[in-house]
């Protein structure tokens, strides 16, 4: 838990070297304490690193056995794997299938607050990844609609603290898609909205700066 928060703090300050060291420490920790909780934190830290820099993240090469993870961590891990694959010119089909299954499992399982939240997160991450894939194919309008709907659902979830869950805020991704499409005014609005939910988040601040130029 402490390493997870430490890594996220480093990432927000742009200190990728120190963040990478925290991730490496967590990798070693799973060999000393191979509990589900330890593996979950490794998955969340891996996802945070990939979201921060999906093209050059060393974390993209870390492979975590799915059976080691809780359902919540499996969703972030599947998204991170697919997101890194897309940014490297690959395919996210397997990750999308995993997220669809996780969303369905949660929706059809016992209707507790926890299971419903996990299902909602998996569904949001599925639509974010699907939107990113559509954008890569040049289907920008479809991507913006899908990710925008995911962002609306995310904003109805209970307000959290610490590293975000889902690992990639949907409104931030929406801003990035709009910015790439040249829709700077809409992108600026998306980033400003996200920064009210996650003040001073580095990627949203960078997006806001680019959209304001």
PDB file of C-alpha atoms in Angstrom:
ATOM      1  CA  UNK A   1       0.000   0.000   0.000  1.00  0.00           C
ATOM      2  CA  UNK A   2       2.755   2.458   0.946  1.00  0.00           C
ATOM      3  CA  UNK A   3       4.741   1.690  -2.214  1.00  0.00           C
ATOM      4  CA  UNK A   4       1.612   2.178  -4.335  1.00  0.00           C
ATOM      5  CA  UNK A   5       0.998   5.669  -2.964  1.00  0.00           C
ATOM      6  CA  UNK A   6       4.701   6.522  -3.126  1.00  0.00           C
ATOM      7  CA  UNK A   7       4.918   5.519  -6.785  1.00  0.00           C
ATOM      8  CA  UNK A   8       1.845   7.592  -7.625  1.00  0.00           C
ATOM      9  CA  UNK A   9       3.320  10.623  -5.881  1.00  0.00           C
ATOM     10  CA  UNK A  10       6.539  10.258  -7.840  1.00  0.00           C
ATOM     11  CA  UNK A  11       4.609   9.953 -11.100  1.00  0.00           C
ATOM     12  CA  UNK A  12       2.680  13.156 -10.344  1.00  0.00           C
ATOM     13  CA  UNK A  13       6.001  14.958  -9.903  1.00  0.00           C
ATOM     14  CA  UNK A  14       7.386  13.521 -13.138  1.00  0.00           C
ATOM     15  CA  UNK A  15      10.012  11.516 -11.239  1.00  0.00           C
ATOM     16  CA  UNK A  16       9.788   8.356 -13.340  1.00  0.00           C
ATOM     17  CA  UNK A  17      13.120   6.944 -12.170  1.00  0.00           C
ATOM     18  CA  UNK A  18      12.057   6.949  -8.515  1.00  0.00           C
ATOM     19  CA  UNK A  19       8.614   5.637  -9.486  1.00  0.00           C
ATOM     20  CA  UNK A  20      10.307   2.787 -11.345  1.00  0.00           C
ATOM     21  CA  UNK A  21      12.341   1.956  -8.254  1.00  0.00           C
ATOM     22  CA  UNK A  22       9.176   1.751  -6.156  1.00  0.00           C
ATOM     23  CA  UNK A  23       7.664  -0.581  -8.767  1.00  0.00           C
ATOM     24  CA  UNK A  24      10.786  -2.774  -8.693  1.00  0.00           C
ATOM     25  CA  UNK A  25      10.574  -2.899  -4.890  1.00  0.00           C
ATOM     26  CA  UNK A  26       6.972  -4.087  -5.199  1.00  0.00           C
ATOM     27  CA  UNK A  27       8.022  -6.784  -7.656  1.00  0.00           C
ATOM     28  CA  UNK A  28      10.510  -8.075  -5.083  1.00  0.00           C
ATOM     29  CA  UNK A  29       7.882  -7.873  -2.360  1.00  0.00           C
ATOM     30  CA  UNK A  30       5.636 -10.343  -4.197  1.00  0.00           C
ATOM     31  CA  UNK A  31       8.366 -12.970  -3.920  1.00  0.00           C
ATOM     32  CA  UNK A  32       8.587 -12.448  -0.149  1.00  0.00           C
ATOM     33  CA  UNK A  33       4.826 -12.145   0.375  1.00  0.00           C
ATOM     34  CA  UNK A  34       2.993 -13.913  -2.464  1.00  0.00           C
ATOM     35  CA  UNK A  35      -0.452 -12.946  -1.134  1.00  0.00           C
ATOM     36  CA  UNK A  36      -3.291 -11.727  -3.326  1.00  0.00           C
ATOM     37  CA  UNK A  37      -2.976  -8.285  -1.751  1.00  0.00           C
ATOM     38  CA  UNK A  38       0.714  -8.026  -2.689  1.00  0.00           C
ATOM     39  CA  UNK A  39       0.008  -9.082  -6.278  1.00  0.00           C
ATOM     40  CA  UNK A  40      -2.920  -6.629  -6.427  1.00  0.00           C
ATOM     41  CA  UNK A  41      -0.691  -3.730  -5.472  1.00  0.00           C
ATOM     42  CA  UNK A  42       1.854  -4.760  -8.082  1.00  0.00           C
ATOM     43  CA  UNK A  43      -0.926  -4.756 -10.691  1.00  0.00           C
ATOM     44  CA  UNK A  44      -2.173  -1.323  -9.617  1.00  0.00           C
ATOM     45  CA  UNK A  45       1.366   0.082  -9.663  1.00  0.00           C
ATOM     46  CA  UNK A  46       2.026  -1.447 -13.073  1.00  0.00           C
ATOM     47  CA  UNK A  47      -1.176   0.145 -14.380  1.00  0.00           C
ATOM     48  CA  UNK A  48      -0.237   3.570 -12.958  1.00  0.00           C
ATOM     49  CA  UNK A  49       3.165   3.430 -14.667  1.00  0.00           C
ATOM     50  CA  UNK A  50       1.668   2.404 -18.017  1.00  0.00           C
ATOM     51  CA  UNK A  51      -1.033   5.082 -17.868  1.00  0.00           C
ATOM     52  CA  UNK A  52       1.643   7.697 -17.134  1.00  0.00           C
ATOM     53  CA  UNK A  53       3.789   6.782 -20.164  1.00  0.00           C
ATOM     54  CA  UNK A  54       2.206   3.972 -22.223  1.00  0.00           C
ATOM     55  CA  UNK A  55       4.808   4.014 -25.016  1.00  0.00           C
ATOM     56  CA  UNK A  56       7.990   3.695 -22.972  1.00  0.00           C
ATOM     57  CA  UNK A  57       6.791   2.022 -19.789  1.00  0.00           C
ATOM     58  CA  UNK A  58       9.019  -0.843 -18.667  1.00  0.00           C
ATOM     59  CA  UNK A  59       6.016  -2.021 -16.667  1.00  0.00           C
ATOM     60  CA  UNK A  60       4.344  -3.092 -19.915  1.00  0.00           C
ATOM     61  CA  UNK A  61       6.759  -6.034 -19.980  1.00  0.00           C
ATOM     62  CA  UNK A  62       5.782  -7.223 -16.484  1.00  0.00           C
ATOM     63  CA  UNK A  63       3.420 -10.180 -16.670  1.00  0.00           C
ATOM     64  CA  UNK A  64       1.203 -10.988 -13.694  1.00  0.00           C
ATOM     65  CA  UNK A  65      -0.696 -14.320 -13.585  1.00  0.00           C
ATOM     66  CA  UNK A  66      -4.401 -13.493 -13.670  1.00  0.00           C
ATOM     67  CA  UNK A  67      -5.128 -16.152 -11.046  1.00  0.00           C
ATOM     68  CA  UNK A  68      -3.022 -14.198  -8.527  1.00  0.00           C
ATOM     69  CA  UNK A  69      -5.265 -11.124  -8.673  1.00  0.00           C
ATOM     70  CA  UNK A  70      -8.575 -10.009  -7.223  1.00  0.00           C
ATOM     71  CA  UNK A  71     -11.286  -9.051  -9.706  1.00  0.00           C
ATOM     72  CA  UNK A  72     -10.662  -5.344  -9.125  1.00  0.00           C
ATOM     73  CA  UNK A  73      -6.938  -5.605  -9.848  1.00  0.00           C
ATOM     74  CA  UNK A  74      -7.560  -7.837 -12.873  1.00  0.00           C
ATOM     75  CA  UNK A  75      -9.585  -5.046 -14.470  1.00  0.00           C
ATOM     76  CA  UNK A  76      -6.825  -2.442 -14.099  1.00  0.00           C
ATOM     77  CA  UNK A  77      -4.209  -4.951 -15.239  1.00  0.00           C
ATOM     78  CA  UNK A  78      -6.183  -5.913 -18.352  1.00  0.00           C
ATOM     79  CA  UNK A  79      -6.748  -2.261 -19.234  1.00  0.00           C
ATOM     80  CA  UNK A  80      -3.076  -1.401 -18.747  1.00  0.00           C
ATOM     81  CA  UNK A  81      -1.959  -4.301 -20.934  1.00  0.00           C
ATOM     82  CA  UNK A  82      -4.334  -3.321 -23.721  1.00  0.00           C
ATOM     83  CA  UNK A  83      -3.568   0.401 -23.435  1.00  0.00           C
ATOM     84  CA  UNK A  84       0.174  -0.220 -23.742  1.00  0.00           C
ATOM     85  CA  UNK A  85      -0.418  -2.551 -26.701  1.00  0.00           C
ATOM     86  CA  UNK A  86      -2.435   0.102 -28.557  1.00  0.00           C
ATOM     87  CA  UNK A  87       0.161   2.783 -27.965  1.00  0.00           C
ATOM     88  CA  UNK A  88       2.816   0.446 -29.331  1.00  0.00           C
ATOM     89  CA  UNK A  89       0.767  -0.242 -32.443  1.00  0.00           C
ATOM     90  CA  UNK A  90      -0.604  -3.574 -31.272  1.00  0.00           C
ATOM     91  CA  UNK A  91      -4.028  -5.054 -30.622  1.00  0.00           C
ATOM     92  CA  UNK A  92      -6.140  -4.827 -27.463  1.00  0.00           C
ATOM     93  CA  UNK A  93      -8.664  -7.534 -28.323  1.00  0.00           C
ATOM     94  CA  UNK A  94      -7.677  -9.940 -25.558  1.00  0.00           C
ATOM     95  CA  UNK A  95      -7.752  -7.209 -22.936  1.00  0.00           C
ATOM     96  CA  UNK A  96     -11.157  -6.021 -24.125  1.00  0.00           C
ATOM     97  CA  UNK A  97     -12.513  -9.556 -23.847  1.00  0.00           C
ATOM     98  CA  UNK A  98     -11.173  -9.849 -20.290  1.00  0.00           C
ATOM     99  CA  UNK A  99     -12.776  -6.553 -19.275  1.00  0.00           C
ATOM    100  CA  UNK A 100     -16.097  -7.549 -20.829  1.00  0.00           C
ATOM    101  CA  UNK A 101     -16.037 -10.790 -18.851  1.00  0.00           C
ATOM    102  CA  UNK A 102     -15.179  -8.977 -15.601  1.00  0.00           C
ATOM    103  CA  UNK A 103     -17.975  -6.452 -16.115  1.00  0.00           C
ATOM    104  CA  UNK A 104     -20.430  -9.252 -16.818  1.00  0.00           C
ATOM    105  CA  UNK A 105     -19.282 -11.324 -13.825  1.00  0.00           C
ATOM    106  CA  UNK A 106     -19.785  -8.376 -11.515  1.00  0.00           C
ATOM    107  CA  UNK A 107     -23.192  -7.491 -12.914  1.00  0.00           C
ATOM    108  CA  UNK A 108     -24.446 -11.074 -12.662  1.00  0.00           C
ATOM    109  CA  UNK A 109     -22.874 -11.873  -9.293  1.00  0.00           C
ATOM    110  CA  UNK A 110     -24.113 -11.184  -5.773  1.00  0.00           C
ATOM    111  CA  UNK A 111     -25.506  -7.665  -5.713  1.00  0.00           C
ATOM    112  CA  UNK A 112     -23.365  -6.168  -3.018  1.00  0.00           C
ATOM    113  CA  UNK A 113     -22.043  -2.615  -3.115  1.00  0.00           C
ATOM    114  CA  UNK A 114     -18.536  -3.975  -3.717  1.00  0.00           C
ATOM    115  CA  UNK A 115     -19.505  -6.263  -6.610  1.00  0.00           C
ATOM    116  CA  UNK A 116     -21.497  -3.504  -8.289  1.00  0.00           C
ATOM    117  CA  UNK A 117     -18.599  -1.053  -7.946  1.00  0.00           C
ATOM    118  CA  UNK A 118     -16.150  -3.589  -9.404  1.00  0.00           C
ATOM    119  CA  UNK A 119     -18.499  -4.277 -12.310  1.00  0.00           C
ATOM    120  CA  UNK A 120     -18.875  -0.549 -12.946  1.00  0.00           C
ATOM    121  CA  UNK A 121     -15.103   0.000 -12.928  1.00  0.00           C
ATOM    122  CA  UNK A 122     -14.541  -2.912 -15.307  1.00  0.00           C
ATOM    123  CA  UNK A 123     -17.211  -1.532 -17.634  1.00  0.00           C
ATOM    124  CA  UNK A 124     -15.681   1.943 -17.593  1.00  0.00           C
ATOM    125  CA  UNK A 125     -12.217   0.574 -18.334  1.00  0.00           C
ATOM    126  CA  UNK A 126     -13.647  -1.591 -21.136  1.00  0.00           C
ATOM    127  CA  UNK A 127     -15.241   1.437 -22.783  1.00  0.00           C
ATOM    128  CA  UNK A 128     -12.104   3.538 -22.331  1.00  0.00           C
ATOM    129  CA  UNK A 129      -9.980   0.882 -23.995  1.00  0.00           C
ATOM    130  CA  UNK A 130     -12.539   0.343 -26.737  1.00  0.00           C
ATOM    131  CA  UNK A 131     -12.645   4.089 -27.326  1.00  0.00           C
ATOM    132  CA  UNK A 132      -8.862   4.276 -27.542  1.00  0.00           C
ATOM    133  CA  UNK A 133      -8.925   1.440 -30.088  1.00  0.00           C
ATOM    134  CA  UNK A 134     -11.615   3.195 -32.158  1.00  0.00           C
ATOM    135  CA  UNK A 135      -9.621   6.425 -32.133  1.00  0.00           C
ATOM    136  CA  UNK A 136      -6.574   4.554 -33.364  1.00  0.00           C
ATOM    137  CA  UNK A 137      -8.684   3.331 -36.295  1.00  0.00           C
ATOM    138  CA  UNK A 138      -9.694   6.918 -37.083  1.00  0.00           C
ATOM    139  CA  UNK A 139     -13.244   6.506 -35.751  1.00  0.00           C
ATOM    140  CA  UNK A 140     -12.951   9.585 -33.571  1.00  0.00           C
ATOM    141  CA  UNK A 141     -16.626  10.478 -33.165  1.00  0.00           C
ATOM    142  CA  UNK A 142     -17.487   6.969 -31.965  1.00  0.00           C
ATOM    143  CA  UNK A 143     -14.513   7.009 -29.598  1.00  0.00           C
ATOM    144  CA  UNK A 144     -15.471  10.365 -28.103  1.00  0.00           C
ATOM    145  CA  UNK A 145     -19.077   9.271 -27.574  1.00  0.00           C
ATOM    146  CA  UNK A 146     -18.101   6.005 -25.902  1.00  0.00           C
ATOM    147  CA  UNK A 147     -15.456   7.500 -23.607  1.00  0.00           C
ATOM    148  CA  UNK A 148     -17.717  10.449 -22.801  1.00  0.00           C
ATOM    149  CA  UNK A 149     -20.435   8.064 -21.618  1.00  0.00           C
ATOM    150  CA  UNK A 150     -17.858   6.204 -19.508  1.00  0.00           C
ATOM    151  CA  UNK A 151     -16.752   9.516 -17.972  1.00  0.00           C
ATOM    152  CA  UNK A 152     -20.355  10.374 -17.077  1.00  0.00           C
ATOM    153  CA  UNK A 153     -20.722   7.027 -15.302  1.00  0.00           C
ATOM    154  CA  UNK A 154     -17.416   7.450 -13.489  1.00  0.00           C
ATOM    155  CA  UNK A 155     -18.469  10.827 -12.115  1.00  0.00           C
ATOM    156  CA  UNK A 156     -21.513   9.212 -10.478  1.00  0.00           C
ATOM    157  CA  UNK A 157     -19.274   6.864  -8.480  1.00  0.00           C
ATOM    158  CA  UNK A 158     -18.333   7.705  -4.871  1.00  0.00           C
ATOM    159  CA  UNK A 159     -15.509  10.209  -4.642  1.00  0.00           C
ATOM    160  CA  UNK A 160     -12.191   8.506  -3.844  1.00  0.00           C
ATOM    161  CA  UNK A 161      -8.785   9.566  -2.580  1.00  0.00           C
ATOM    162  CA  UNK A 162      -5.225   8.573  -3.360  1.00  0.00           C
ATOM    163  CA  UNK A 163      -4.339   6.867  -6.655  1.00  0.00           C
ATOM    164  CA  UNK A 164      -7.389   6.896  -8.943  1.00  0.00           C
ATOM    165  CA  UNK A 165      -9.689   3.972  -9.563  1.00  0.00           C
ATOM    166  CA  UNK A 166     -10.128   3.324 -12.471  1.00  0.00           C
ATOM    167  CA  UNK A 167      -6.414   3.717 -13.139  1.00  0.00           C
ATOM    168  CA  UNK A 168      -7.064   6.009 -16.129  1.00  0.00           C
ATOM    169  CA  UNK A 169      -9.695   8.673 -15.401  1.00  0.00           C
ATOM    170  CA  UNK A 170     -12.185   8.542 -18.257  1.00  0.00           C
ATOM    171  CA  UNK A 171     -12.622  12.332 -18.468  1.00  0.00           C
ATOM    172  CA  UNK A 172      -8.855  12.697 -18.855  1.00  0.00           C
ATOM    173  CA  UNK A 173      -8.800  10.190 -21.708  1.00  0.00           C
ATOM    174  CA  UNK A 174     -11.738  12.028 -23.293  1.00  0.00           C
ATOM    175  CA  UNK A 175      -9.719  15.246 -23.174  1.00  0.00           C
ATOM    176  CA  UNK A 176      -6.765  13.522 -24.811  1.00  0.00           C
ATOM    177  CA  UNK A 177      -8.961  12.155 -27.622  1.00  0.00           C
ATOM    178  CA  UNK A 178     -10.524  15.574 -28.210  1.00  0.00           C
ATOM    179  CA  UNK A 179      -7.120  17.247 -28.180  1.00  0.00           C
ATOM    180  CA  UNK A 180      -5.775  14.763 -30.749  1.00  0.00           C
ATOM    181  CA  UNK A 181      -8.810  15.541 -32.923  1.00  0.00           C
ATOM    182  CA  UNK A 182      -8.055  19.275 -32.782  1.00  0.00           C
ATOM    183  CA  UNK A 183     -11.125  20.078 -30.664  1.00  0.00           C
ATOM    184  CA  UNK A 184      -9.219  22.228 -28.190  1.00  0.00           C
ATOM    185  CA  UNK A 185     -12.170  24.029 -26.593  1.00  0.00           C
ATOM    186  CA  UNK A 186     -13.925  20.738 -25.819  1.00  0.00           C
ATOM    187  CA  UNK A 187     -10.655  19.204 -24.634  1.00  0.00           C
ATOM    188  CA  UNK A 188     -10.043  22.142 -22.308  1.00  0.00           C
ATOM    189  CA  UNK A 189     -13.473  21.679 -20.762  1.00  0.00           C
ATOM    190  CA  UNK A 190     -12.829  17.948 -20.226  1.00  0.00           C
ATOM    191  CA  UNK A 191      -9.479  18.553 -18.519  1.00  0.00           C
ATOM    192  CA  UNK A 192     -10.902  21.324 -16.332  1.00  0.00           C
ATOM    193  CA  UNK A 193     -13.713  18.996 -15.232  1.00  0.00           C
ATOM    194  CA  UNK A 194     -11.262  16.202 -14.442  1.00  0.00           C
ATOM    195  CA  UNK A 195      -9.032  18.537 -12.424  1.00  0.00           C
ATOM    196  CA  UNK A 196     -11.967  19.360 -10.168  1.00  0.00           C
ATOM    197  CA  UNK A 197     -12.183  15.655  -9.368  1.00  0.00           C
ATOM    198  CA  UNK A 198      -8.409  15.030  -9.242  1.00  0.00           C
ATOM    199  CA  UNK A 199      -6.701  18.361  -8.446  1.00  0.00           C
ATOM    200  CA  UNK A 200      -3.171  18.855  -9.826  1.00  0.00           C
ATOM    201  CA  UNK A 201      -3.096  15.507 -11.652  1.00  0.00           C
ATOM    202  CA  UNK A 202      -0.083  15.795 -13.947  1.00  0.00           C
ATOM    203  CA  UNK A 203      -1.505  14.388 -17.184  1.00  0.00           C
ATOM    204  CA  UNK A 204      -4.664  16.463 -16.917  1.00  0.00           C
ATOM    205  CA  UNK A 205      -2.619  19.588 -16.249  1.00  0.00           C
ATOM    206  CA  UNK A 206      -0.439  18.831 -19.273  1.00  0.00           C
ATOM    207  CA  UNK A 207      -3.536  18.273 -21.393  1.00  0.00           C
ATOM    208  CA  UNK A 208      -5.087  21.518 -20.188  1.00  0.00           C
ATOM    209  CA  UNK A 209      -1.917  23.424 -21.044  1.00  0.00           C
ATOM    210  CA  UNK A 210      -1.817  21.937 -24.556  1.00  0.00           C
ATOM    211  CA  UNK A 211      -5.519  22.635 -25.093  1.00  0.00           C
ATOM    212  CA  UNK A 212      -5.110  26.246 -23.962  1.00  0.00           C
ATOM    213  CA  UNK A 213      -2.225  27.104 -26.318  1.00  0.00           C
TER     214      UNK A 213
END
